[in-house]
Amino acid sequence: MPMRLSEEQIASLNRQGFLVLPDLFSGAEVDALRSRLPAVFADGHEGNIVERESGEVRTSMGLHLRDEGFSALTRHPRLVEPAL
C-alpha cells in the first residue's frame, strides 16, 4: 500500500518547503548509500565542492547522475509515492 502524507505533513511541507520522514529507510539502507560516498567524493567531479584548505568534500551535487545507488534512491517507491 502506498504511503500517503497526512494533512499535518502536507501543511508542514507547505509552510517550510521540506518534509522530514524519520525512519523512511532502514539503518542498513542508509549505511549502504554512505558506503558509496568515498568513491563518489574521490572521482574529481566538478559537482564535488571541496574546502580550500583541507580538500575535504563538503557538498556533492548530482549524485543521482553519477552513481547508480543514488540514482535508484531518486526513484525509490518509499520516497516517490508520498509525493504523488
mmCIF file of C-alpha atoms in Angstrom:
data_model
loop_
_atom_site.group_PDB
_atom_site.id
_atom_site.type_symbol
_atom_site.label_atom_id
_atom_site.label_comp_id
_atom_site.label_asym_id
_atom_site.label_seq_id
_atom_site.Cartn_x
_atom_site.Cartn_y
_atom_site.Cartn_z
ATOM 1 C CA MET A 1 0.000 0.000 0.000
ATOM 2 C CA PRO A 2 1.463 3.379 -0.995
ATOM 3 C CA MET A 3 2.348 5.768 1.794
ATOM 4 C CA ARG A 4 0.199 8.886 1.841
ATOM 5 C CA LEU A 5 1.072 12.100 3.601
ATOM 6 C CA SER A 6 -1.196 13.263 6.394
ATOM 7 C CA GLU A 7 -2.841 16.677 6.281
ATOM 8 C CA GLU A 8 -0.435 17.787 9.009
ATOM 9 C CA GLN A 9 2.571 16.662 6.946
ATOM 10 C CA ILE A 10 1.257 18.457 3.860
ATOM 11 C CA ALA A 11 0.693 21.635 5.884
ATOM 12 C CA SER A 12 4.237 21.400 7.278
ATOM 13 C CA LEU A 13 5.626 20.898 3.769
ATOM 14 C CA ASN A 14 3.719 23.929 2.503
ATOM 15 C CA ARG A 15 4.924 26.046 5.437
ATOM 16 C CA GLN A 16 8.572 25.006 5.492
ATOM 17 C CA GLY A 17 9.235 23.843 1.943
ATOM 18 C CA PHE A 18 10.569 20.472 3.058
ATOM 19 C CA LEU A 19 9.393 17.441 4.989
ATOM 20 C CA VAL A 20 11.299 15.123 7.301
ATOM 21 C CA LEU A 21 10.163 11.498 7.190
ATOM 22 C CA PRO A 22 12.027 9.772 10.039
ATOM 23 C CA ASP A 23 12.943 6.127 9.552
ATOM 24 C CA LEU A 24 11.789 6.100 5.925
ATOM 25 C CA PHE A 25 14.857 3.971 5.183
ATOM 26 C CA SER A 26 16.464 1.432 7.472
ATOM 27 C CA GLY A 27 19.872 1.929 9.005
ATOM 28 C CA ALA A 28 21.241 -0.753 6.693
ATOM 29 C CA GLU A 29 19.868 1.061 3.632
ATOM 30 C CA VAL A 30 21.396 4.350 4.764
ATOM 31 C CA ASP A 31 24.705 2.618 5.514
ATOM 32 C CA ALA A 32 24.727 1.108 2.012
ATOM 33 C CA LEU A 33 24.410 4.587 0.495
ATOM 34 C CA ARG A 34 27.007 6.042 2.857
ATOM 35 C CA SER A 35 29.440 3.322 1.812
ATOM 36 C CA ARG A 36 29.243 4.638 -1.771
ATOM 37 C CA LEU A 37 30.301 8.172 -0.821
ATOM 38 C CA PRO A 38 34.101 7.728 -0.643
ATOM 39 C CA ALA A 39 34.234 6.626 -4.292
ATOM 40 C CA VAL A 40 31.931 9.459 -5.377
ATOM 41 C CA PHE A 41 33.930 12.017 -3.391
ATOM 42 C CA ALA A 42 37.190 10.741 -4.917
ATOM 43 C CA ASP A 43 36.070 10.896 -8.547
ATOM 44 C CA GLY A 44 37.203 14.502 -9.058
ATOM 45 C CA HIS A 45 33.818 15.504 -10.479
ATOM 46 C CA GLU A 46 33.072 19.232 -10.732
ATOM 47 C CA GLY A 47 29.937 18.587 -8.659
ATOM 48 C CA ASN A 48 32.150 17.964 -5.640
ATOM 49 C CA ILE A 49 32.607 21.209 -3.737
ATOM 50 C CA VAL A 50 35.726 20.997 -1.585
ATOM 51 C CA GLU A 51 37.177 23.023 1.254
ATOM 52 C CA ARG A 52 40.120 25.097 0.019
ATOM 53 C CA GLU A 53 42.479 24.281 2.855
ATOM 54 C CA SER A 54 41.646 20.664 3.627
ATOM 55 C CA GLY A 55 40.403 19.492 0.236
ATOM 56 C CA GLU A 56 37.547 17.752 2.044
ATOM 57 C CA VAL A 57 34.311 17.408 0.067
ATOM 58 C CA ARG A 58 31.563 19.471 1.731
ATOM 59 C CA THR A 59 28.881 19.212 -0.960
ATOM 60 C CA SER A 60 28.442 16.808 -3.824
ATOM 61 C CA MET A 61 25.901 17.745 -6.457
ATOM 62 C CA GLY A 62 24.323 15.440 -8.994
ATOM 63 C CA LEU A 63 24.963 12.200 -7.113
ATOM 64 C CA HIS A 64 21.981 10.643 -8.854
ATOM 65 C CA LEU A 65 23.642 11.296 -12.213
ATOM 66 C CA ARG A 66 26.970 9.761 -11.183
ATOM 67 C CA ASP A 67 26.120 6.779 -9.010
ATOM 68 C CA GLU A 68 23.573 4.010 -9.545
ATOM 69 C CA GLY A 69 22.786 3.694 -5.824
ATOM 70 C CA PHE A 70 21.826 7.346 -5.541
ATOM 71 C CA SER A 71 20.059 7.192 -8.892
ATOM 72 C CA ALA A 72 17.923 4.318 -7.596
ATOM 73 C CA LEU A 73 17.168 6.324 -4.448
ATOM 74 C CA THR A 74 15.522 9.072 -6.522
ATOM 75 C CA ARG A 75 13.066 6.507 -7.898
ATOM 76 C CA HIS A 76 12.504 4.500 -4.715
ATOM 77 C CA PRO A 77 8.765 3.985 -4.087
ATOM 78 C CA ARG A 78 9.029 4.982 -0.411
ATOM 79 C CA LEU A 79 10.414 8.331 -1.479
ATOM 80 C CA VAL A 80 8.300 8.892 -4.601
ATOM 81 C CA GLU A 81 4.846 7.625 -3.591
ATOM 82 C CA PRO A 82 4.219 10.224 -0.856
ATOM 83 C CA ALA A 83 4.704 12.934 -3.488
ATOM 84 C CA LEU A 84 2.066 11.520 -5.817
#
